[in-house]
Amino acid sequence: MRIAGRHHRTIALAADGWSVEVIDQTLLPFAFELRPLQSLEDAAQAISGMIVRGAPLIGVTAAYGVALAMRADPADASLRQAIETLGATRPTAVNLQWALTRMAEALQPLAPRLRAERAYAEAGAIAEEDVRCCETIGRHGLALLRELAARASGRRLNVLTHCNAGWLACVDWGTALAPIYAAHENGVPVHVYVDETRPRNQGAALTAFELGAHGVPYTLIADNAGGHLMQRGRIDVCLVGCDRATACGDVANKIGTYLKALAARDNGVPFYVALPFSSIDWRMNDGLAQIPIEDRAAREVTHVTGIDEYGRRLEVCIAPADAAAENPAFDVTPAGLITGIITERGVARADRAGLAALYPERDAPRRAGA
Amino acid sequence: MRIAGRHHRTIALAADGWSVEVIDQTLLPFAFELRPLQSLEDAAQAISGMIVRGAPLIGVTAAYGVALAMRADPADASLRQAIETLGATRPTAVNLQWALTRMAEALQPLAPRLRAERAYAEAGAIAEEDVRCCETIGRHGLALLRELAARASGRRLNVLTHCNAGWLACVDWGTALAPIYAAHENGVPVHVYVDETRPRNQGAALTAFELGAHGVPYTLIADNAGGHLMQRGRIDVCLVGCDRATACGDVANKIGTYLKALAARDNGVPFYVALPFSSIDWRMNDGLAQIPIEDRAAREVTHVTGIDEYGRRLEVCIAPADAAAENPAFDVTPAGLITGIITERGVARADRAGLAALYPERDAPRRAGA
């Protein structure tokens, strides 16, 4: 999408044809800098250090990490180690495992000398597929937003989103924000309430940044405010992304998503989750019991990063010096709270039958084996 | 309650016998400083600038503000102006109007020369009553926590609280935290999950500070995390304060309270609201329609105050420079989500009959007039 009128992607091959460039998302919204990834270690550190984040982008970065490892050493041991190292970077987003499995399946059968070229081709294909998926999610979501806008009879459509499931979480377009960009570009008057998304403030730092840079009107709110706005009829629809969905439609997403889904149900506000097929974990049926939830550092709760009045980036402590803190990074929204799941194949009911109808080829093996 | 082993109240007459000293809560948890209030303007500014906050403490400060005004000029016009100025400081907490009405009713009939002395006496009485109310709320709440602890069979009891309804919100003891202090002092093993409470972080700054200073174990969490903890069975009870309750048991409290009440209901976690009688607005029957909700500055959302690594207090911006933000300061939790209301008279069901049973003298005029 656009920043200052110029089109960008979050990840791309550099001009040298082999190293990978990503937008350093830890510096947003204050600075826009590209960071080169030149090794497996660079890629792993980019994911674990959240230089890149967002389930789809994590998957694409991991794929390129395998390519970088194959360029350095295409032996079996190197491939195994790359998959292991990258697989251990973050636990919740299933796109990571999905991309690594796909890379392994493509590369393992090949002679080592053929692996580097194939790895780059496969990583590139994953990236391109992600762009196409997101664009298609945008089209399906646009149809939904158009329907809702028709009911809003001329006034702007108010969408609530949580965390960042925009193009910065993917390669381009985004998942939850793709329908919003599509609506904006097609003349549907859309306005986004952006949850700041503590503790890492991805709403304030990333969603506000990318919507603003692209020209979509938005209003930043504290995570606490969404329920109040829904009670007052000021939200027409909630639209969020996903780090892992089960085959039954439970969804793990950034911590706090569940609370918004509860408020949506309580106030009759439709609650949609947008995701590409690579975020569905077909092995899982029970999100609460099965999806691993990442626990992150207490310091993300007790400290906040921003810029001071001179534009210097720094971190302030907001709690007593000896405060203990817990920091679960995701929560699970049960399928029963979700109005629909928007994927590249259309809008599914959030249950096994709904998802299976969109992905019959994924549901079939399970039934055959049952 | 105690800070570093010494007992404090949030507000008290100074050694000079006429000026008023308050703890400057805008500096907590980083610095503990008393601030003198020597005039009506000082008192009004202390409330509007949130040097003091918390519904009961706002009421007591307003009462002392009237006393300071009467000392300077006890004429009718001065009394009227004091009531007006203080009444306009903040809209949501009804204790403010309650205290001002009580002061007006005590002072208006008196000859001006008698007003100053009576005003100090009345303000002092309001403060002492608040302490007694909070202590009694603590005893009633303790009985509840003991019951819940008995079911927890030996493990610590986990309480979730939102914002600050501790002694810093009152004169001493607190409302929601009074039962927790009582439990702690009576050997009930209690641990508090403290919502940081964006955007002003009163949980991180005030609740964490006062619990830690008094020796009650706590863990700070992002406001987004409470639902996840409840889903996992890690919260035994929610206990929050209140800025205004209706006669039917709807409760306005710090923004985000409603979301926690929804999660409590969804997970079968009891949700209690603690408040003194002065927080009940008997004229109101519909919280969503009738309770005025304060809108505060966008800057509280886009900027965060803390201390840097050298201990310097400063403010950082966490959002794009041109970000628009909305900042509703309270939300309304409908009575149907509330397990019970703990007042100085006991625990009431959150509905008209429940509250009327505790306060028959307040309910009678309404029925007589109906």
XYZ file of C-alpha atoms in Angstrom:
740
model
C 0.000 0.000 0.000
C 1.007 3.643 -0.103
C 3.222 5.662 2.211
C 3.477 9.301 1.153
C 2.051 8.360 -2.237
C 4.599 5.607 -2.947
C 3.699 1.926 -3.051
C 5.466 -0.384 -0.596
C 5.482 -3.992 0.455
C 6.597 -5.149 3.897
C 9.143 -7.600 2.498
C 10.947 -7.874 -0.834
C 14.149 -9.091 -2.427
C 16.809 -6.382 -2.356
C 18.442 -4.972 -5.474
C 21.342 -7.447 -5.026
C 18.916 -10.242 -5.939
C 19.539 -12.382 -2.850
C 19.250 -10.453 0.419
C 15.836 -9.575 1.765
C 14.583 -6.156 2.821
C 11.884 -5.651 5.429
C 10.310 -2.549 6.955
C 11.584 -2.307 10.538
C 8.233 -2.206 12.317
C 9.749 -1.566 15.748
C 10.518 1.983 14.556
C 7.014 2.819 13.321
C 5.215 5.216 13.385
C 8.185 7.463 14.144
C 10.667 6.378 11.506
C 10.387 4.439 8.253
C 13.500 2.338 7.715
C 14.247 -0.740 5.675
C 16.354 -3.423 7.288
C 18.349 -6.002 5.322
C 18.117 -9.684 6.235
C 21.223 -11.521 4.996
C 21.226 -14.744 6.968
C 19.079 -17.292 8.741
C 19.948 -15.554 12.005
C 18.825 -12.169 10.666
C 15.484 -13.656 9.640
C 14.970 -15.462 12.951
C 15.868 -12.355 14.898
C 13.541 -10.221 12.762
C 10.638 -12.497 13.725
C 11.439 -12.995 17.410
C 12.349 -9.305 17.858
C 9.119 -8.292 16.119
C 10.900 -6.269 13.437
C 8.327 -8.114 11.370
C 5.105 -9.387 12.899
C 1.620 -10.371 11.821
C 0.843 -13.994 11.073
C 1.082 -13.884 7.251
C 4.267 -11.779 7.239
C 5.872 -14.077 9.825
C 5.238 -16.976 7.441
C 6.741 -15.177 4.427
C 9.774 -14.013 6.434
C 10.390 -17.552 7.642
C 10.243 -18.803 4.049
C 12.848 -16.242 3.013
C 14.880 -17.230 6.098
C 15.047 -20.772 4.738
C 16.138 -19.381 1.365
C 18.926 -17.384 3.009
C 20.034 -20.510 4.889
C 20.032 -22.576 1.670
C 22.123 -19.956 -0.101
C 24.716 -20.167 2.701
C 24.627 -23.991 3.004
C 22.112 -26.220 1.193
C 23.008 -29.441 3.087
C 20.353 -31.523 4.856
C 21.635 -30.487 8.300
C 21.446 -26.820 7.379
C 17.888 -27.201 6.100
C 16.886 -29.024 9.268
C 18.495 -26.393 11.433
C 16.867 -23.526 9.536
C 13.423 -25.074 9.970
C 14.073 -25.669 13.672
C 15.511 -22.216 14.375
C 12.757 -20.375 12.558
C 10.054 -22.661 13.974
C 11.065 -21.721 17.511
C 10.823 -17.948 17.041
C 7.157 -17.473 17.978
C 4.532 -19.990 19.068
C 1.041 -18.721 18.238
C 0.873 -17.806 14.533
C 0.388 -21.067 12.639
C 1.432 -19.453 9.350
C 5.000 -19.878 10.579
C 4.696 -23.666 10.768
C 2.674 -23.726 7.575
C 5.337 -21.857 5.595
C 8.172 -23.934 7.051
C 6.378 -27.184 6.263
C 5.823 -26.021 2.700
C 9.470 -25.051 2.338
C 10.631 -28.379 3.780
C 8.356 -30.349 1.460
C 9.647 -28.418 -1.543
C 13.332 -28.648 -0.633
C 13.931 -31.980 1.089
C 13.425 -34.097 -2.064
C 15.887 -31.945 -4.034
C 19.622 -32.379 -4.386
C 21.299 -29.730 -2.194
C 22.732 -27.840 -5.202
C 19.194 -27.211 -6.439
C 17.809 -26.024 -3.132
C 18.804 -22.348 -2.951
C 17.192 -21.394 -6.250
C 14.070 -23.394 -5.466
C 13.885 -21.877 -1.956
C 13.887 -18.338 -3.309
C 11.274 -19.298 -5.894
C 9.079 -20.915 -3.241
C 9.434 -17.995 -0.795
C 8.599 -15.608 -3.624
C 5.561 -17.711 -4.513
C 4.377 -17.678 -0.887
C 4.712 -13.894 -0.843
C 2.807 -13.487 -4.122
C 0.095 -15.868 -2.975
C -0.264 -13.870 0.218
C -0.761 -10.684 -1.779
C -3.404 -12.375 -3.939
C -5.121 -13.873 -0.866
C -5.278 -10.502 0.854
C -6.565 -8.785 -2.267
C -9.297 -11.404 -2.582
C -10.154 -11.123 1.132
C -10.505 -7.431 0.416
C -13.002 -8.084 -2.367
C -15.114 -10.480 -0.285
C -15.011 -8.094 2.671
C -15.898 -5.162 0.439
C -19.181 -6.861 -0.484
C -19.965 -7.169 3.238
C -19.042 -3.561 3.978
C -21.160 -2.386 1.037
C -24.182 -4.188 2.473
C -23.596 -2.621 5.876
C -23.016 0.804 4.338
C -26.333 0.528 2.488
C -28.058 0.115 5.862
C -26.128 3.113 7.240
C -27.940 5.178 4.566
C -25.271 7.621 3.581
C -23.413 8.221 6.836
C -19.911 6.882 7.162
C -19.490 3.236 8.132
C -17.681 2.809 11.462
C -15.410 -0.203 11.709
C -13.634 -1.220 14.907
C -10.352 -3.069 14.560
C -7.903 -4.436 17.109
C -4.120 -4.676 16.801
C -2.736 -4.557 13.270
C -4.056 -6.876 10.611
C -3.229 -4.480 7.816
C -0.682 -4.619 5.050
C 2.072 -4.286 7.635
C 0.988 -7.688 9.008
C 1.117 -9.241 5.542
C 2.990 -8.437 2.348
C 0.416 -6.000 0.989
C -3.298 -5.113 1.508
C -3.694 -6.868 4.856
C -6.364 -9.226 6.122
C -8.804 -7.255 8.306
C -7.810 -3.961 6.683
C -7.986 -5.235 3.083
C -11.798 -4.778 2.946
C -11.332 -1.306 4.434
C -8.794 -0.296 1.787
C -11.063 -1.783 -0.872
C -14.030 0.175 0.499
C -12.016 3.394 0.666
C -10.811 2.981 -2.927
C -14.317 2.171 -4.135
C -16.009 5.191 -2.648
C -17.640 3.528 0.380
C -17.293 6.131 3.164
C -15.457 4.172 5.842
C -13.958 5.311 9.150
C -11.952 3.076 11.474
C -11.853 3.077 15.269
C -8.358 1.813 16.027
C -7.748 0.065 19.374
C -4.318 1.144 20.546
C -3.648 -2.506 21.505
C -1.599 -2.540 24.648
C 0.907 -3.578 25.633
C 2.838 -3.148 22.370
C 0.514 -0.512 20.918
C 0.381 -2.028 17.443
C -2.891 -0.209 16.862
C -1.445 3.196 17.686
C 1.908 2.502 16.058
C 1.033 0.431 12.993
C -2.684 0.520 12.160
C -2.964 4.274 12.744
C 0.217 4.753 10.721
C -0.796 2.668 7.725
C -4.384 3.957 7.565
C -3.168 7.540 7.886
C -0.411 7.078 5.306
C -2.905 5.619 2.833
C -5.499 8.304 3.555
C -8.183 6.290 5.338
C -9.874 8.277 8.156
C -9.437 6.765 11.606
C -9.738 7.590 15.299
C -7.443 6.080 17.888
C -9.085 4.806 21.086
C -7.925 3.077 24.253
C -8.592 -0.668 24.231
C -11.054 -0.021 27.047
C -13.325 2.169 24.930
C -14.718 -0.244 22.318
C -17.506 -1.640 24.502
C -18.746 1.850 25.332
C -18.801 2.818 21.633
C -20.740 -0.344 20.765
C -23.264 0.335 23.543
C -23.864 3.751 21.979
C -24.426 2.356 18.469
C -21.241 3.947 17.189
C -19.671 0.806 15.710
C -21.263 -0.843 12.660
C -18.926 -3.816 12.414
C -15.813 -5.277 14.063
C -13.133 -6.599 11.745
C -10.003 -8.264 13.113
C -7.216 -10.530 11.941
C -6.094 -13.893 13.227
C -2.942 -15.682 14.316
C -4.431 -19.152 14.256
C -7.941 -20.475 13.600
C -9.037 -24.004 14.422
C -10.965 -26.192 11.993
C -14.038 -25.343 14.112
C -13.637 -21.579 13.778
C -12.164 -20.634 17.154
C -9.675 -17.831 16.586
C -6.527 -16.805 18.422
C -5.739 -13.156 17.854
C -4.014 -10.351 19.757
C -4.893 -10.213 23.450
C -8.129 -8.276 23.973
C -9.877 -9.472 20.813
C -12.118 -11.747 22.897
C -13.354 -8.792 24.987
C -14.400 -6.929 21.848
C -16.178 -10.002 20.512
C -18.157 -10.207 23.777
C -19.163 -6.560 23.473
C -20.121 -7.082 19.823
C -22.427 -9.960 20.752
C -23.920 -7.992 23.648
C -24.755 -5.113 21.327
C -25.712 -6.939 18.142
C -22.656 -5.697 16.242
C -21.387 -8.128 13.561
C -17.921 -9.469 14.361
C -15.826 -10.719 11.433
C -12.385 -12.296 11.365
C -10.321 -12.052 8.180
C -7.618 -14.608 7.466
C -5.905 -16.477 4.630
C -6.124 -20.294 4.441
C -2.595 -20.491 5.878
C -3.900 -19.300 9.270
C -6.240 -22.283 9.654
C -4.834 -25.127 11.728
C -6.855 -28.110 10.483
C -5.401 -30.359 13.209
C -7.107 -28.377 15.972
C -10.737 -28.438 17.058
C -10.660 -26.587 20.364
C -8.995 -23.187 20.405
C -8.974 -22.702 24.170
C -7.495 -26.115 24.862
C -5.142 -26.418 21.921
C -3.768 -23.119 20.603
C -0.467 -22.245 22.304
C -0.537 -18.705 23.724
C 2.730 -16.802 23.783
C 3.750 -15.256 27.095
C 5.919 -12.214 26.525
C 8.157 -10.095 28.742
C 6.710 -8.227 31.742
C 8.651 -5.194 30.592
C 6.253 -4.705 27.669
C 3.552 -4.002 30.282
C 5.583 -1.901 32.715
C 7.350 0.173 30.034
C 6.108 2.118 27.021
C 8.116 3.266 24.014
C 7.426 6.538 22.264
C 9.067 9.779 21.222
C 9.646 12.770 23.449
C 8.972 16.374 22.481
C 12.300 16.516 20.603
C 11.447 13.439 18.566
C 13.858 11.208 20.450
C 12.702 7.609 20.742
C 12.779 6.385 24.326
C 11.147 4.092 26.814
C 9.385 5.203 29.992
C 8.363 3.130 32.982
C 4.688 3.555 33.934
C 4.551 1.305 37.019
C 6.229 1.014 40.418
C 9.847 -0.087 40.018
C 9.258 -3.526 41.538
C 5.898 -4.238 39.856
C 5.312 -7.823 38.740
C 3.464 -8.121 35.434
C 2.062 -10.855 33.208
C 1.873 -10.485 29.474
C -0.122 -13.081 27.541
C 0.103 -11.927 23.923
C -3.019 -13.550 22.467
C -6.428 -14.703 23.493
C -8.930 -17.077 21.956
C -12.274 -15.890 20.649
C -14.630 -18.869 20.577
C -16.343 -19.513 17.254
C -19.744 -18.827 18.808
C -18.889 -15.121 19.098
C -17.847 -14.780 15.452
C -20.366 -13.714 12.793
C -18.229 -14.925 9.931
C -14.699 -15.699 8.750
C -13.577 -13.890 5.621
C -11.008 -15.849 3.625
C -9.694 -15.687 0.081
C -12.455 -18.139 -0.857
C -15.354 -16.169 0.576
C -17.168 -15.697 3.859
C -17.602 -18.801 6.017
C -19.754 -19.453 9.027
C -17.404 -19.838 11.988
C -17.800 -23.562 12.482
C -16.484 -26.813 11.022
C -19.191 -27.060 8.380
C -18.685 -23.453 7.319
C -14.932 -23.779 6.904
C -15.203 -27.238 5.362
C -17.583 -25.878 2.730
C -14.903 -23.377 1.658
C -12.040 -25.887 1.883
C -13.508 -29.294 1.023
C -10.050 -30.637 0.127
C -8.798 -29.958 3.661
C -11.822 -31.407 5.354
C -11.896 -34.595 3.272
C -8.758 -36.289 4.709
C -10.063 -35.783 8.218
C -13.351 -37.398 7.386
C -11.650 -40.213 5.495
C -9.476 -40.848 8.540
C -12.320 -40.579 11.031
C -3.379 2.908 54.685
C 0.384 2.426 54.900
C 3.178 3.736 52.733
C 6.606 2.527 53.874
C 5.064 1.490 57.202
C 3.474 4.879 57.925
C -0.268 5.502 57.913
C -1.602 8.084 55.478
C -4.879 9.536 54.342
C -5.398 11.103 50.931
C -6.698 14.369 52.365
C -6.372 16.053 55.759
C -6.270 19.430 57.439
C -2.728 20.815 57.514
C -0.888 21.685 60.745
C -2.016 25.314 60.346
C -5.568 24.156 61.099
C -7.181 25.645 57.986
C -5.423 24.720 54.787
C -5.914 21.260 53.319
C -3.225 18.808 52.284
C -3.722 16.200 49.588
C -1.438 13.597 48.074
C -0.585 14.748 44.544
C -1.748 11.685 42.630
C -0.451 12.923 39.291
C 3.069 12.204 40.586
C 2.441 8.622 41.717
C 3.936 6.058 41.647
C 7.195 7.897 41.039
C 7.080 10.541 43.757
C 5.078 10.941 46.946
C 4.331 14.615 47.554
C 1.723 16.465 49.550
C 0.137 19.496 47.961
C -1.533 22.286 49.942
C -4.980 23.541 48.932
C -5.489 27.069 50.235
C -8.380 28.382 48.209
C -11.499 27.448 46.301
C -9.441 27.672 43.116
C -6.824 25.272 44.486
C -9.531 22.752 45.346
C -11.286 23.090 41.980
C -8.005 22.743 40.136
C -7.031 19.716 42.227
C -10.230 17.961 41.083
C -10.231 19.011 37.426
C -6.472 18.394 37.100
C -6.853 14.975 38.732
C -4.395 15.752 41.526
C -7.173 14.055 43.466
C -9.545 11.636 41.757
C -11.846 8.791 42.715
C -15.522 9.460 43.321
C -15.459 9.554 47.164
C -12.282 11.651 47.335
C -13.666 14.097 44.761
C -16.665 14.587 47.066
C -14.526 15.173 50.158
C -12.204 17.557 48.308
C -15.181 19.542 47.043
C -16.506 19.803 50.615
C -13.179 21.179 51.791
C -13.166 23.498 48.785
C -16.411 25.019 50.065
C -14.829 25.383 53.510
C -11.832 27.211 52.014
C -14.226 29.500 50.133
C -16.242 30.201 53.298
C -13.070 31.059 55.201
C -12.162 33.616 52.503
C -15.678 35.028 52.103
C -18.776 33.546 53.746
C -21.322 35.675 51.839
C -24.214 34.094 49.913
C -22.659 34.971 46.568
C -19.394 33.328 47.559
C -21.173 30.168 48.672
C -23.120 30.055 45.437
C -19.997 30.565 43.393
C -18.077 27.893 45.294
C -20.827 25.338 44.675
C -20.974 26.270 41.006
C -17.227 26.263 40.422
C -16.680 22.952 42.171
C -19.784 21.401 40.609
C -18.404 22.058 37.133
C -15.041 20.352 37.679
C -16.001 16.819 36.600
C -19.308 15.425 35.344
C -19.537 11.697 36.068
C -18.900 11.071 39.778
C -22.142 11.845 41.572
C -20.371 12.096 44.951
C -19.323 15.572 43.856
C -22.918 16.790 43.557
C -23.882 14.866 46.668
C -21.183 16.531 48.800
C -21.932 19.983 47.415
C -25.657 19.590 48.061
C -24.923 18.523 51.611
C -22.609 21.487 52.157
C -25.173 23.900 50.674
C -27.957 22.502 52.853
C -25.780 22.865 55.959
C -24.514 26.362 55.175
C -27.300 28.249 53.402
C -29.540 28.549 56.490
C -26.655 29.901 58.599
C -25.614 33.495 59.104
C -22.458 34.090 57.034
C -20.246 34.566 60.141
C -21.098 31.020 61.259
C -20.433 29.372 57.903
C -16.664 28.867 57.858
C -16.537 26.919 61.103
C -19.543 24.840 60.162
C -18.124 24.182 56.687
C -14.904 22.758 58.106
C -16.912 20.651 60.561
C -19.154 19.343 57.780
C -16.246 18.604 55.439
C -14.477 16.812 58.280
C -17.634 14.827 59.003
C -17.946 13.822 55.332
C -14.332 12.658 55.389
C -14.808 10.651 58.596
C -18.016 9.106 57.298
C -16.216 8.101 54.132
C -13.547 6.336 56.181
C -16.205 4.509 58.195
C -18.159 3.603 55.048
C -15.068 2.197 53.395
C -14.089 0.245 56.496
C -17.572 -1.252 56.647
C -17.530 -2.036 52.914
C -14.286 -3.821 53.704
C -15.961 -5.961 56.364
C -18.918 -6.899 54.157
C -16.571 -7.648 51.271
C -14.300 -9.680 53.534
C -17.174 -12.056 54.291
C -17.624 -12.553 50.538
C -13.929 -13.102 49.917
C -13.775 -15.584 52.798
C -16.558 -17.632 51.203
C -14.784 -17.597 47.853
C -11.453 -18.454 49.510
C -13.063 -21.441 51.232
C -13.985 -22.793 47.775
C -10.440 -22.136 46.536
C -9.312 -24.683 49.193
C -6.064 -23.212 50.333
C -4.692 -21.653 47.160
C -4.567 -17.901 46.917
C -7.705 -16.068 45.907
C -7.282 -14.154 42.644
C -9.158 -10.873 42.416
C -9.275 -8.764 39.265
C -9.718 -5.018 39.680
C -9.920 -2.162 37.197
C -8.671 1.409 37.632
C -8.158 2.536 41.221
C -10.897 2.158 43.781
C -8.471 1.917 46.655
C -7.709 4.236 49.510
C -6.229 6.703 47.027
C -9.729 7.079 45.536
C -11.238 7.710 48.967
C -9.870 9.019 52.249
C -8.694 5.663 53.578
C -9.312 1.937 52.941
C -10.959 2.350 49.540
C -14.126 0.850 48.110
C -13.175 -2.116 45.885
C -9.823 -2.531 47.622
C -11.200 -2.300 51.183
C -12.259 -5.974 51.179
C -8.833 -6.877 49.796
C -7.011 -4.998 52.558
C -9.355 -6.579 55.101
C -8.656 -10.031 53.666
C -4.918 -9.427 53.642
C -4.947 -8.256 57.257
C -7.094 -11.198 58.317
C -4.934 -13.909 56.834
C -6.986 -14.668 53.720
C -4.363 -15.293 51.004
C -5.355 -12.773 48.354
C -3.611 -11.756 45.149
C -4.794 -8.976 42.851
C -4.622 -8.790 39.058
C -4.393 -5.058 38.406
C -5.644 -3.738 35.050
C -3.271 -0.956 34.038
C -6.335 1.090 32.999
C -5.445 3.075 29.930
C -5.402 5.814 29.037
C -4.373 7.355 32.363
C -2.893 4.151 33.796
C -4.466 4.527 37.234
C -4.086 0.793 37.741
C -0.359 0.812 37.040
C 0.254 4.132 38.778
C -2.120 4.057 41.744
C -3.503 0.581 42.452
C -0.135 -1.134 41.948
C 1.479 1.554 44.092
C -0.951 1.355 47.000
C -1.173 -2.443 47.048
C 2.611 -2.736 46.883
C 3.165 -0.087 49.540
C 0.764 -1.869 51.868
C 2.255 -5.287 51.134
C -0.599 -6.919 49.188
C 0.684 -9.172 46.371
C -0.402 -8.112 42.908
C 0.364 -8.602 39.228
C -0.046 -5.846 36.684
C -1.737 -6.762 33.394
C -2.772 -4.954 30.232
C -6.475 -4.092 30.143
C -6.740 -6.542 27.260
C -5.680 -9.548 29.353
C -8.532 -9.958 31.859
C -10.830 -11.919 29.557
C -8.075 -14.401 28.748
C -7.341 -14.925 32.462
C -11.040 -15.492 33.183
C -11.296 -18.004 30.317
C -8.450 -19.926 31.947
C -10.074 -19.992 35.401
C -7.419 -17.714 36.829
C -9.753 -15.080 38.281
C -12.006 -15.980 41.238
C -13.823 -12.681 41.487
C -13.893 -9.204 39.931
C -14.153 -6.283 42.302
C -14.402 -2.719 41.031
C -15.452 0.704 42.232
C -18.054 3.082 40.915
C -18.439 6.714 39.902
C -22.219 6.711 39.825
C -24.825 3.987 40.317
C -28.466 4.368 39.371
C -31.328 3.376 41.668
C -31.673 0.278 39.478
C -28.060 -0.831 39.897
C -26.495 0.251 36.605
C -22.969 1.414 37.337
C -20.724 3.970 35.638
C -17.085 3.240 36.319
C -13.763 3.785 34.557
C -13.845 3.021 30.842
C -13.301 -0.707 30.246
C -15.216 -1.923 33.302
C -18.093 -3.041 31.077
C -15.775 -5.280 29.023
C -14.590 -7.052 32.178
C -18.155 -7.522 33.360
C -18.999 -9.172 30.024
C -16.046 -11.544 30.387
C -17.026 -12.314 33.980
C -20.543 -13.284 32.898
C -19.223 -15.359 29.988
C -16.971 -17.320 32.353
C -19.149 -17.550 35.461
C -16.877 -15.276 37.493
C -18.713 -13.211 40.150
C -18.570 -9.489 39.449
C -19.004 -7.140 42.417
C -19.111 -3.366 42.578
C -18.192 -1.647 45.849
C -19.515 1.821 46.610
C -20.665 4.047 49.448
C -24.266 5.330 49.551
C -23.034 8.692 48.246
C -22.312 7.118 44.840
C -25.962 6.156 44.292
C -27.961 8.606 42.202
C -31.535 7.880 43.283
C -32.934 10.164 40.563
C -31.680 7.884 37.817
C -33.115 4.600 36.579
C -31.258 4.025 33.312
C -27.484 4.226 33.414
C -26.904 4.156 29.671
C -29.449 6.866 28.953
C -28.902 9.089 31.978
C -25.388 9.023 33.425
C -23.229 11.767 31.861
C -19.962 10.347 30.529
C -16.921 12.613 30.625
C -14.975 13.024 27.386
C -11.348 13.813 28.112
C -8.455 15.090 26.022
C -7.192 13.103 23.022
C -3.673 13.668 24.325
C -4.282 11.204 27.158
C -4.589 8.517 24.466
C -1.781 9.629 22.159
C 0.727 10.376 24.956
C 1.926 8.402 27.967
C 3.650 9.734 31.068
C 6.321 7.767 32.897
C 9.904 8.000 34.058
C 12.962 7.427 31.925
C 15.984 5.383 32.955
C 17.345 8.331 34.965
C 14.117 8.704 36.915
C 13.037 11.821 35.045
C 9.299 12.167 34.618
C 8.327 12.797 31.014
C 5.692 12.254 28.407
C 6.144 10.285 25.197
C 3.940 10.217 22.120
C 2.941 6.696 21.035
C 0.934 7.517 17.906
C 1.429 9.258 14.559
C 1.820 13.002 15.056
C -1.512 13.842 13.437
C -3.543 10.988 14.975
C -7.116 11.837 15.980
C -8.229 10.173 19.212
C -11.368 9.886 21.314
C -11.238 9.488 25.053
C -14.472 8.618 26.843
C -13.456 8.288 30.500
C -16.223 6.013 31.808
C -18.576 3.352 30.625
C -21.800 1.952 32.012
C -22.052 -1.623 33.227
C -25.723 -2.628 33.131
C -27.085 -4.044 36.389
C -27.720 -7.400 34.736
C -23.972 -8.060 34.561
C -23.376 -7.308 38.247
C -23.467 -10.109 40.827
C -23.859 -7.751 43.741
C -23.230 -4.236 45.024
C -21.242 -3.981 48.236
C -22.113 -0.914 50.279
C -21.578 0.141 53.881
C -24.942 -1.475 54.653
C -24.210 -4.876 53.170
C -24.373 -6.617 49.820
C -27.319 -5.756 47.586
C -28.642 -7.422 44.484
C -27.985 -5.016 41.603
C -31.547 -3.909 41.004
C -34.075 -1.476 42.430
C -35.450 -3.938 44.965
C -31.964 -4.899 46.142
C -30.821 -1.330 46.673
C -34.168 -0.272 48.133
C -33.935 -3.057 50.696
C -30.636 -1.591 51.929
C -31.808 2.029 51.748
C -35.566 1.982 52.480
C -35.465 5.663 53.470
C -34.232 6.630 49.988
C -36.689 4.476 48.145
C -39.736 5.624 50.141
C -40.008 9.192 48.749
C -39.924 7.839 45.205
C -42.735 5.419 45.893
C -44.701 8.049 47.766
C -44.284 10.363 44.768
C -45.077 7.678 42.207
